[in-house]
Coordinates of C-alpha atoms in Angstrom, one line a residue:
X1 CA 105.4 274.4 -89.7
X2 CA 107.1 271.3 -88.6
X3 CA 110.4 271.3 -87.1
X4 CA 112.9 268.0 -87.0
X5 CA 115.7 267.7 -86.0
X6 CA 118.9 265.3 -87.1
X7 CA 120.5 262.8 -84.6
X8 CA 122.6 261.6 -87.1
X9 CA 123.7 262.6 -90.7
X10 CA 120.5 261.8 -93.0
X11 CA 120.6 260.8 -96.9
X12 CA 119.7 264.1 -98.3
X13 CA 117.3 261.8 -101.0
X14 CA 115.5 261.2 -97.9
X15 CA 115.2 264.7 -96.3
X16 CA 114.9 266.2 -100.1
X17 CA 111.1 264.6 -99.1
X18 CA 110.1 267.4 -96.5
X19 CA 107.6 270.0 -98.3
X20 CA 108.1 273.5 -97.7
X21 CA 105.7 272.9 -94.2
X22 CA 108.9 271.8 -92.9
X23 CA 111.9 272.7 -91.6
X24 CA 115.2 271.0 -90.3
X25 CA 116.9 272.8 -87.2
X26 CA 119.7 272.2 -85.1
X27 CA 117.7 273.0 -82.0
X28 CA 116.3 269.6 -80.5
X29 CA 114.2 271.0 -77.9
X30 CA 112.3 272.4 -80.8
X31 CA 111.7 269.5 -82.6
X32 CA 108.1 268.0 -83.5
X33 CA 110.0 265.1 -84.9
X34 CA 113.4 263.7 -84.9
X35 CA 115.6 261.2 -87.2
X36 CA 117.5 259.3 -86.2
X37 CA 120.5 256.2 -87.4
X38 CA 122.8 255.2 -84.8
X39 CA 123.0 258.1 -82.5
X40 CA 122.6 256.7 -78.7
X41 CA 119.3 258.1 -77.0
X42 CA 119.1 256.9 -74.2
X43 CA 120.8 259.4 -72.1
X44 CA 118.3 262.3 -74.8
X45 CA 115.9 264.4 -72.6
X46 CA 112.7 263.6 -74.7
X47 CA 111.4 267.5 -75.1
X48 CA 107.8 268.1 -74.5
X49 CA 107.2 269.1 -78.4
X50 CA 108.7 265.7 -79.4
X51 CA 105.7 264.1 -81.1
X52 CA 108.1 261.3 -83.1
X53 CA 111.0 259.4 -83.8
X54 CA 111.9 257.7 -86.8
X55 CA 114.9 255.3 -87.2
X56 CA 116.9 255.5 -90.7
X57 CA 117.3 251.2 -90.1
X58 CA 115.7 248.5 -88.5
X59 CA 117.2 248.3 -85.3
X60 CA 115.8 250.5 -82.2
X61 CA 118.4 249.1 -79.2
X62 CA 119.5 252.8 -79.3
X63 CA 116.1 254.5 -78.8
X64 CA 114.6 254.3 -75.6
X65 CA 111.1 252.7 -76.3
X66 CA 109.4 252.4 -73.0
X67 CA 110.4 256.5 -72.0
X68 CA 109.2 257.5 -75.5
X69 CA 105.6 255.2 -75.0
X70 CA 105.0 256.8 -71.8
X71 CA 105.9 260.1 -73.4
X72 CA 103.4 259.4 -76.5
X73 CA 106.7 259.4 -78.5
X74 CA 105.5 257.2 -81.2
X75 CA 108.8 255.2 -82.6
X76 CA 109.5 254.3 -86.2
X77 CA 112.0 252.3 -88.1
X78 CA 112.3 251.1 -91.4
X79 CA 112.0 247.5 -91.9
X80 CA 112.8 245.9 -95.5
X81 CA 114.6 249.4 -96.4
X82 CA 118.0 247.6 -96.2
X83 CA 117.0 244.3 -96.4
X84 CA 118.7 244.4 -100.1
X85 CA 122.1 245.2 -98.4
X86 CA 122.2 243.3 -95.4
X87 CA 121.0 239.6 -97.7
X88 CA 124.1 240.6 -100.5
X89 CA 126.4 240.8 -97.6
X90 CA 125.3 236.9 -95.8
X91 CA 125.5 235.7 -98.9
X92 CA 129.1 237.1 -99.2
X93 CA 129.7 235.8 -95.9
X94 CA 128.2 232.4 -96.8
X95 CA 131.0 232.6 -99.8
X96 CA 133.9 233.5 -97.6
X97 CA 133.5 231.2 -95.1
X98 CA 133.1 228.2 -97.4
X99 CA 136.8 229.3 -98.8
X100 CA 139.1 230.4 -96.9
X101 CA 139.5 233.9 -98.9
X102 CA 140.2 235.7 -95.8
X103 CA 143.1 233.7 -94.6
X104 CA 144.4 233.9 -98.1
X105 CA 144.4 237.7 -98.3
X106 CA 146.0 238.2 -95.1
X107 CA 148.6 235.0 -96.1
X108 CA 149.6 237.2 -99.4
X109 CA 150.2 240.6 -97.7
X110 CA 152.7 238.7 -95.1
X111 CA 154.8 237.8 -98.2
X112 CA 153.8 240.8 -101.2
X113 CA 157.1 241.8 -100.5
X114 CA 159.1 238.7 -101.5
X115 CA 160.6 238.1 -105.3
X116 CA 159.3 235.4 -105.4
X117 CA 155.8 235.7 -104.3
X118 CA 154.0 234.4 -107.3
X119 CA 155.9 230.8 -106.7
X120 CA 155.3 230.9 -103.5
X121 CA 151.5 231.5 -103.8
X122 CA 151.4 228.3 -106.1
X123 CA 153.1 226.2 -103.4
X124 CA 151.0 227.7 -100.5
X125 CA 147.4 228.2 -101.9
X126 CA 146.7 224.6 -100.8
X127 CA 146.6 225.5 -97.6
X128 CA 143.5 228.1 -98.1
X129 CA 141.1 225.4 -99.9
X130 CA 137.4 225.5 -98.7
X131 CA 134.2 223.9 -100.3
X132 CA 131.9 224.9 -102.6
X133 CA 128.2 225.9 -102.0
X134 CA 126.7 224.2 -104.3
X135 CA 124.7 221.1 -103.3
X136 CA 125.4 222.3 -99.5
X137 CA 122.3 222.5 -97.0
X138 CA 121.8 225.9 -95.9
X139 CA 119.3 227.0 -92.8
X140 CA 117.5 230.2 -92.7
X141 CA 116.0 231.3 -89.1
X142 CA 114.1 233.9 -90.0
X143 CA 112.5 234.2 -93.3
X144 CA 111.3 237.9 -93.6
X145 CA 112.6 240.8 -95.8
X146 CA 116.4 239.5 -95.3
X147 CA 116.1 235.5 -94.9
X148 CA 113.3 235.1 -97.6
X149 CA 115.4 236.8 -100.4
X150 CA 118.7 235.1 -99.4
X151 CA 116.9 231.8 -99.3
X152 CA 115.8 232.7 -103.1
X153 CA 119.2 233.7 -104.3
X154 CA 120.8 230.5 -102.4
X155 CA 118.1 227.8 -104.1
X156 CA 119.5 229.5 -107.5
X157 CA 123.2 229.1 -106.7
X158 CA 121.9 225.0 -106.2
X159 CA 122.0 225.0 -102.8
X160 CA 119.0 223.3 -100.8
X161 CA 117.3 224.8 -98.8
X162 CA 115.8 224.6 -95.3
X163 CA 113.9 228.0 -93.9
X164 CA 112.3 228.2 -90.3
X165 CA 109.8 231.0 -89.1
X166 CA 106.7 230.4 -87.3
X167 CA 105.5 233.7 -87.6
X168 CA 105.9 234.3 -91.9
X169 CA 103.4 236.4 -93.0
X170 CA 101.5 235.3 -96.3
X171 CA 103.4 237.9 -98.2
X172 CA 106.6 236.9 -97.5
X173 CA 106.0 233.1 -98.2
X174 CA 103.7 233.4 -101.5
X175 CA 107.8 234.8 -102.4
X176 CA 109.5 231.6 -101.5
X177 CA 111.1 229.4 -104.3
X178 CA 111.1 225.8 -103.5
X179 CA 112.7 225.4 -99.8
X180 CA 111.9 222.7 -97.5
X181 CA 109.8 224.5 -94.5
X182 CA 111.0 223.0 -90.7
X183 CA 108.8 223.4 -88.2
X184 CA 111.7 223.4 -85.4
X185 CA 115.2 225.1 -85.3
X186 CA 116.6 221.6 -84.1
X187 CA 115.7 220.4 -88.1
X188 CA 118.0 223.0 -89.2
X189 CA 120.6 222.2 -86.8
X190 CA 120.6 218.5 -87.3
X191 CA 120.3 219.0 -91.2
X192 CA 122.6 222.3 -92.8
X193 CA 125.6 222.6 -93.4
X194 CA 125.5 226.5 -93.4
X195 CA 123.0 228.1 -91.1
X196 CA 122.1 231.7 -91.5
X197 CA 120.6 233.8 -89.0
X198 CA 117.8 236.3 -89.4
X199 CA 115.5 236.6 -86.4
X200 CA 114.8 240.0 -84.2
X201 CA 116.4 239.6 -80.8
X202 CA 113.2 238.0 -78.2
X203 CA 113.3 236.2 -75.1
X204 CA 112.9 233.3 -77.3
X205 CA 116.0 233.8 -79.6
X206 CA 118.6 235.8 -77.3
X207 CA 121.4 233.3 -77.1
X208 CA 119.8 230.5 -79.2
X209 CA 123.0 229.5 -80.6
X210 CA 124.2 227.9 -77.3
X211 CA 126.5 224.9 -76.6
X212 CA 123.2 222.6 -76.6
X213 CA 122.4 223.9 -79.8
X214 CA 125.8 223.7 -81.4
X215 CA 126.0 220.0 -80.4
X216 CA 123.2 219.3 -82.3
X217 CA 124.8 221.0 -85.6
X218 CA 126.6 218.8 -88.2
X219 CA 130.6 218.5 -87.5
X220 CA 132.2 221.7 -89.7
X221 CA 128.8 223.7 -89.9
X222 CA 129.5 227.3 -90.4
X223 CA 127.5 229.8 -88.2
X224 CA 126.5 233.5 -90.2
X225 CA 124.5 236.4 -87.7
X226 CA 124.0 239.4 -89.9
X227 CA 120.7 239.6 -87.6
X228 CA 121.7 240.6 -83.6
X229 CA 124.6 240.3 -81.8
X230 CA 123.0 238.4 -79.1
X231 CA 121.6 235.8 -81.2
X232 CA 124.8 233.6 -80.2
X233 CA 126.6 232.7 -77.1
X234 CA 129.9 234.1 -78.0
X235 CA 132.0 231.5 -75.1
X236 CA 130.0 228.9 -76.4
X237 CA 130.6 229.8 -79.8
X238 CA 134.5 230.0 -78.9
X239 CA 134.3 226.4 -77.8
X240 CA 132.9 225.2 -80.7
X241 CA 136.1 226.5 -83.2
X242 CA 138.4 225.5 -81.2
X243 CA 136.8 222.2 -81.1
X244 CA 136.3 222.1 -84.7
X245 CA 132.5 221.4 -84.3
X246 CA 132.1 224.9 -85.9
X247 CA 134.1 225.5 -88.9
X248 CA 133.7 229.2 -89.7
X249 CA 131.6 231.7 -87.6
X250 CA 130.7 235.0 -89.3
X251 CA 129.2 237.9 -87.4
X252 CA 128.8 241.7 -88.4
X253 CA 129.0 242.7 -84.8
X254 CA 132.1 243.0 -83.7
X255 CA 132.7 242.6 -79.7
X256 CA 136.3 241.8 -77.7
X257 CA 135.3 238.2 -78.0
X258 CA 134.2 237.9 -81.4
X259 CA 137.2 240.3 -82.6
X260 CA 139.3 237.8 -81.3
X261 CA 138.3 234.5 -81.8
X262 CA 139.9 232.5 -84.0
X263 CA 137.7 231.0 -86.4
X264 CA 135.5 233.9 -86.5
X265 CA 135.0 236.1 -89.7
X266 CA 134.0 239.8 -87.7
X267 CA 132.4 242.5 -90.4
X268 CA 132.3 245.4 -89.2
X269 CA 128.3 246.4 -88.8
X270 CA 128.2 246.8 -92.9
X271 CA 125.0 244.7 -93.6
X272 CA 123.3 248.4 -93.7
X273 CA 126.6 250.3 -95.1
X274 CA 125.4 250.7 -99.3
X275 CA 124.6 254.2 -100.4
X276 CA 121.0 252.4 -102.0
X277 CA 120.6 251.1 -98.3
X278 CA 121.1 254.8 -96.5
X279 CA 118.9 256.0 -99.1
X280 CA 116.2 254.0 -98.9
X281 CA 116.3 253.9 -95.0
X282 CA 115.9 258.0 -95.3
X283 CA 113.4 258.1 -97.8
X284 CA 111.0 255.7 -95.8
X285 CA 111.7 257.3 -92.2
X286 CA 110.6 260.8 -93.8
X287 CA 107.7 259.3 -95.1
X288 CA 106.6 257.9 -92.1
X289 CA 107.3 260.5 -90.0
X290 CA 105.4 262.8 -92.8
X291 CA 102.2 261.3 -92.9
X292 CA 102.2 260.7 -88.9
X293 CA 102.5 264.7 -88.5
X294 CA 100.6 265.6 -91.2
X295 CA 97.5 262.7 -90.9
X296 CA 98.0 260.8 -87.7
X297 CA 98.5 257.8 -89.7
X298 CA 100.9 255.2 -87.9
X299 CA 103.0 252.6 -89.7
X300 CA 105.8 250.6 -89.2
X301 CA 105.5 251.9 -85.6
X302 CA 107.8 249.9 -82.8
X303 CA 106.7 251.3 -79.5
X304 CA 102.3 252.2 -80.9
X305 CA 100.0 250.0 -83.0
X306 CA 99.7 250.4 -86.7
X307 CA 97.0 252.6 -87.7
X308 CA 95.9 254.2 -90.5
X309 CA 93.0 256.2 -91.8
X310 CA 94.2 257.9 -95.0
X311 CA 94.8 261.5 -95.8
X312 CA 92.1 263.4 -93.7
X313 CA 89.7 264.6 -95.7
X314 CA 86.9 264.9 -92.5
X315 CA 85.9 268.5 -91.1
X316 CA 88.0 267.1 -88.0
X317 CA 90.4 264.8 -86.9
X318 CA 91.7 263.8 -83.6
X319 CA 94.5 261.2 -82.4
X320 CA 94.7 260.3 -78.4
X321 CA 97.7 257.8 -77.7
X322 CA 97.0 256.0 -74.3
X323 CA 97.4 253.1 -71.8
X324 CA 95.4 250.1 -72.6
X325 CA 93.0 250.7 -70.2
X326 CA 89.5 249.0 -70.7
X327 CA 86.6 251.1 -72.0
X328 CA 88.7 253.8 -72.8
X329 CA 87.0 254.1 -76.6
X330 CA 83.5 254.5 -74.6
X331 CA 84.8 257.1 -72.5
X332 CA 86.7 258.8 -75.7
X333 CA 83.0 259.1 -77.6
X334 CA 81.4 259.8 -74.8
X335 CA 83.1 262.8 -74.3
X336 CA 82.6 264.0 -78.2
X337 CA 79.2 263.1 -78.0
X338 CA 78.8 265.6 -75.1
X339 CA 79.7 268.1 -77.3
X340 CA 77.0 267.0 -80.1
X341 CA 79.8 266.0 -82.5
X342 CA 79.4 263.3 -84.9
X343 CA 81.8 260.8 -85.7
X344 CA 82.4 259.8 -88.9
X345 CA 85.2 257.6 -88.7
X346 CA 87.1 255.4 -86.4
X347 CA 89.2 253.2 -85.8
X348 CA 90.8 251.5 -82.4
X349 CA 94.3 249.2 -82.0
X350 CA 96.1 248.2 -79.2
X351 CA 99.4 246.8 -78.4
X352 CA 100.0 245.5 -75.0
X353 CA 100.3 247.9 -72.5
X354 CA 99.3 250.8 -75.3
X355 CA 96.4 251.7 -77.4
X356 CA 96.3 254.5 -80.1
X357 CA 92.6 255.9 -81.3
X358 CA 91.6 258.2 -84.7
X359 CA 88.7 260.2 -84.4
X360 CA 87.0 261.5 -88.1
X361 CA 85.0 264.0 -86.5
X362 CA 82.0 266.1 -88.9
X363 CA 83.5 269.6 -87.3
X364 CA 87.1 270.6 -85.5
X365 CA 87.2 269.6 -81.7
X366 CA 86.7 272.5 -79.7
X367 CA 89.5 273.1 -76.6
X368 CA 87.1 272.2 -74.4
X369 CA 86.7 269.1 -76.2
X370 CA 90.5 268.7 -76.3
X371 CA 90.9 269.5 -72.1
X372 CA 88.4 266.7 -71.3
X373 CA 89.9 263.7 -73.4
X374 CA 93.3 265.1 -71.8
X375 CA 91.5 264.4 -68.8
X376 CA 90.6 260.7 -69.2
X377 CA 92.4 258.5 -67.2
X378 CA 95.3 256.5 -69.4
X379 CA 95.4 259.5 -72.0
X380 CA 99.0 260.0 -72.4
X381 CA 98.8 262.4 -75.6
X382 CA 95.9 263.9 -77.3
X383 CA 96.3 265.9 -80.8
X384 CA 94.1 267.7 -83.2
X385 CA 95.6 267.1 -86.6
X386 CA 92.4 269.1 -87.8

C-alpha cells in the first residue's frame, strides 16, 4: 500500500486514478508520495519515506529541487498539461492589449451611474481605439507546448509570424504552420510588433527583456510574459511605457511594480486557472507518480533523468538513484554478479550531477544484495520494486 499525501487541493479526476493499492492521508510524514500545486516547500521537512513529488503544473520554483536530489526525492511536473489554458489566455492578452478594452471597462464603470451614459460612451469611445492584429508581426520566444500552438492560432488570425527556439524538439516543429524561424531574439526584436514570451527561466533568459533589448524593439511594440516573472526587467520595463517605446506590457505575475505600472496589463497567475487545465495537470501528476511507485519508471522528471523500462514483468527489479560518479554501473553489476544474478535488463542515464540505474534482474535481490549497493559510494537511494 502506497500512501500520498496532498499539499494542495487536487482535481478529484486526477486522484479518482489511485487503484485500491493506494491511499490518500493527511499524515505527511507517512507519505511514499506527495502532490503537490502551489503549496511552498521549501520550509517541508522531506520525511525519510518520501520516495516522490509530483507538481499538478509546470512550474517547480516552490519545490526545493537540490534537497529533494540529495534526498533521492525524484521531482515531477506536468509539462503540456496546461499548455491549452495558458496559449488561450496570451492570445487574449495579445487581443486586449492591441485595444484598449481594459481602459474602456474601467472608463464605463466611472460613469454607469450617469443618465446619460449611453451618449456619453459615443462621445468618449474614441479615446479607447487600439489596432487590429491582423497583418501585425508577432514574436514567439519559445516554441514548445505553449508558443508552438499560439504561433498556430496567430498565423490563422493573419498574423505573420516570427518563432525563435534553439532547442525545438522535432515534435514540436513537424506542428508548426508556416512561420518564419529566427535564429536570434534580436530578429524578433528588430521585426514584431507583438512579442510573446514563452521560455523556462535560465541564466540565459532571466531578465532578457532589458533596456538593451527594448531599444532594439520597434516604437509601440507590446510586451506579453505568460512564461516567468523574471523573464523581464520590470524598471526597465517601467521606462519603456512611460517613454512610449513600449505600448502595452502584459504579465500574469503580478508584483508591487508590475501592479502598478502604468501601461501594464497584470493577470492575476490565470494562464493555469481552467477547470480542463486543473484536470489535466492532476490526471498526469498521478500517473506519473503511479508508474514511478509501482515500476520505477521515471518521466517528465525535473530534479532525475528520464528513464523508463516498462511495466516489470522480470523475476526482479531494482532502482539505485545516485551521484554521477564514474564507474558507478560497474560497481552496481559487480555487486549483483557476486551474488550469481543475472541481469536481464538495463538501462543507465545521467543528468549532471545525478544518475538514476534500472536493474531487470532473473530473481528478487536478496538484502544482502540490497545492503551492499547501499554501500557504494554516490548511492543516495536504492529500491526493490520487485
Amino acid at each position: 500500500m502506497y500512501h500520498i499525501h496532498c499539499l494542495n487541493k487536487i482535481s478529484p479526476k486526477g486522484t479518482a486514478l489511485l487503484t485500491d493499492n493506494y491511499a490518500i492521508t493527511d499524515d505527511r510524514n507517512q507519505a511514499d508520495g506527495v502532490l503537490v500545486r502551489s503549496a511552498d516547500m521549501h520550509n517541508v521537512a522531506l520525511p525519510e519515506s518520501l520516495l516522490a513529488v509530483a507538481r499538478a503544473g509546470a512550474g517547480v520554483n516552490n519545490i526545493p529541487l537540490s534537497d529533494c536530489a540529495e534526498a533521492g526525492v525524484v521531482v515531477f511536473n506536468t509539462p503540456g498539461a496546461n499548455a491549452n489554458s495558458v496559449m488561450e489566455l496570451a492570445l487574449c492578452g495579445m487581443l486586449l492589449s492591441s485595444r484598449d478594452v481594459v481602459g474602456g471597462i474601467n472608463w464605463v464603470q466611472t460613469i454607469k451611474d450617469d443618465p446619460d451614459i449611453a451618449k456619453l460612451v459615443e462621445k468618449g469611445k474614441s479615446k479607447f481605439a487600439g489596432h487590429e492584429i491582423r497583418h501585425k508581426n508577432l514574436g514567439v520566444i519559445g516554441l514548445g507546448a505553449v508558443g508552438g500552438p499560439l504561433a498556430n492560432a496567430a498565423r490563422n488570425l493573419g498574423m505573420t509570424v516570427y518563432g525563435c527556439d534553439p532547442f525545438i524538439s522535432i515534435e514540436a516543429a513537424w506542428h508548426l504552420d508556416s512561420i518564419v524561424r529566427v535564429n536570434s531574439r534580436d530578429e524578433i526584436y528588430s521585426k514584431c510588433d507583438i512579442i510573446s514570451l514563452h521560455t523556462p527561466l535560465l541564466d540565459d533568459t532571466r531578465g532578457m527583456i532589458n533596456a538593451e533589448a527594448i531599444a532594439k524593439m520597434k516604437d509601440g511594440v507590446i510586451v506579453l510574459n505568460f512564461a516567468r516573472d523574471l523573464l523581464v526587467d520590470d524598471d526597465a520595463m517601467a521606462a519603456a511605457l512611460a517613454s512610449g517605446k513600449v505600448a502595452r506590457y502584459v504579465t500574469d505575475f503580478p508584483n508591487g511594480k508590475t501592479a502598478n505600472m502604468p501601461g501594464c496589463i497584470a493577470i492575476p497567475h490565470l494562464g493555469a486557472s481552467t477547470e480542463e487545465s486543473e484536470d489535466n495537470c492532476a490526471k498526469m501528476a498521478v500517473q506519473e507518480l503511479m508508474d514511478y511507485l509501482e515500476n520505477g519508471n521515471i518521466k517528465n522528471s525535473v530534479n532525475y533523468p528520464n528513464c523508463d523500462m516498462g511495466i516489470c514483468r522480470a523475476e526482479g527489479r531494482i532502482t539505485l538513484l545516485h551521484r554521477n560518479i564514474p564507474n558507478s554501473l560497474g560497481r552496481f553489476t559487480a555487486a549483483i554478479a557476486g551474488e550469481n544474478i543475472n541481469i536481464d535488463g538495463l538501462m543507465n542515464k545521467s543528468r549532471g550531477e545525478y544518475a538514476y540505474t534500472m536493474l531487470d534482474l532473473d530473481r528478487h535481490p536478496s538484502a544482502d544484495v540490497v545492503e551492499h549497493l547501499k554501500q557504494i559510494d554516490g548511492v543516495l537511494k536504492v529500491r526493490v520494486i520487485k
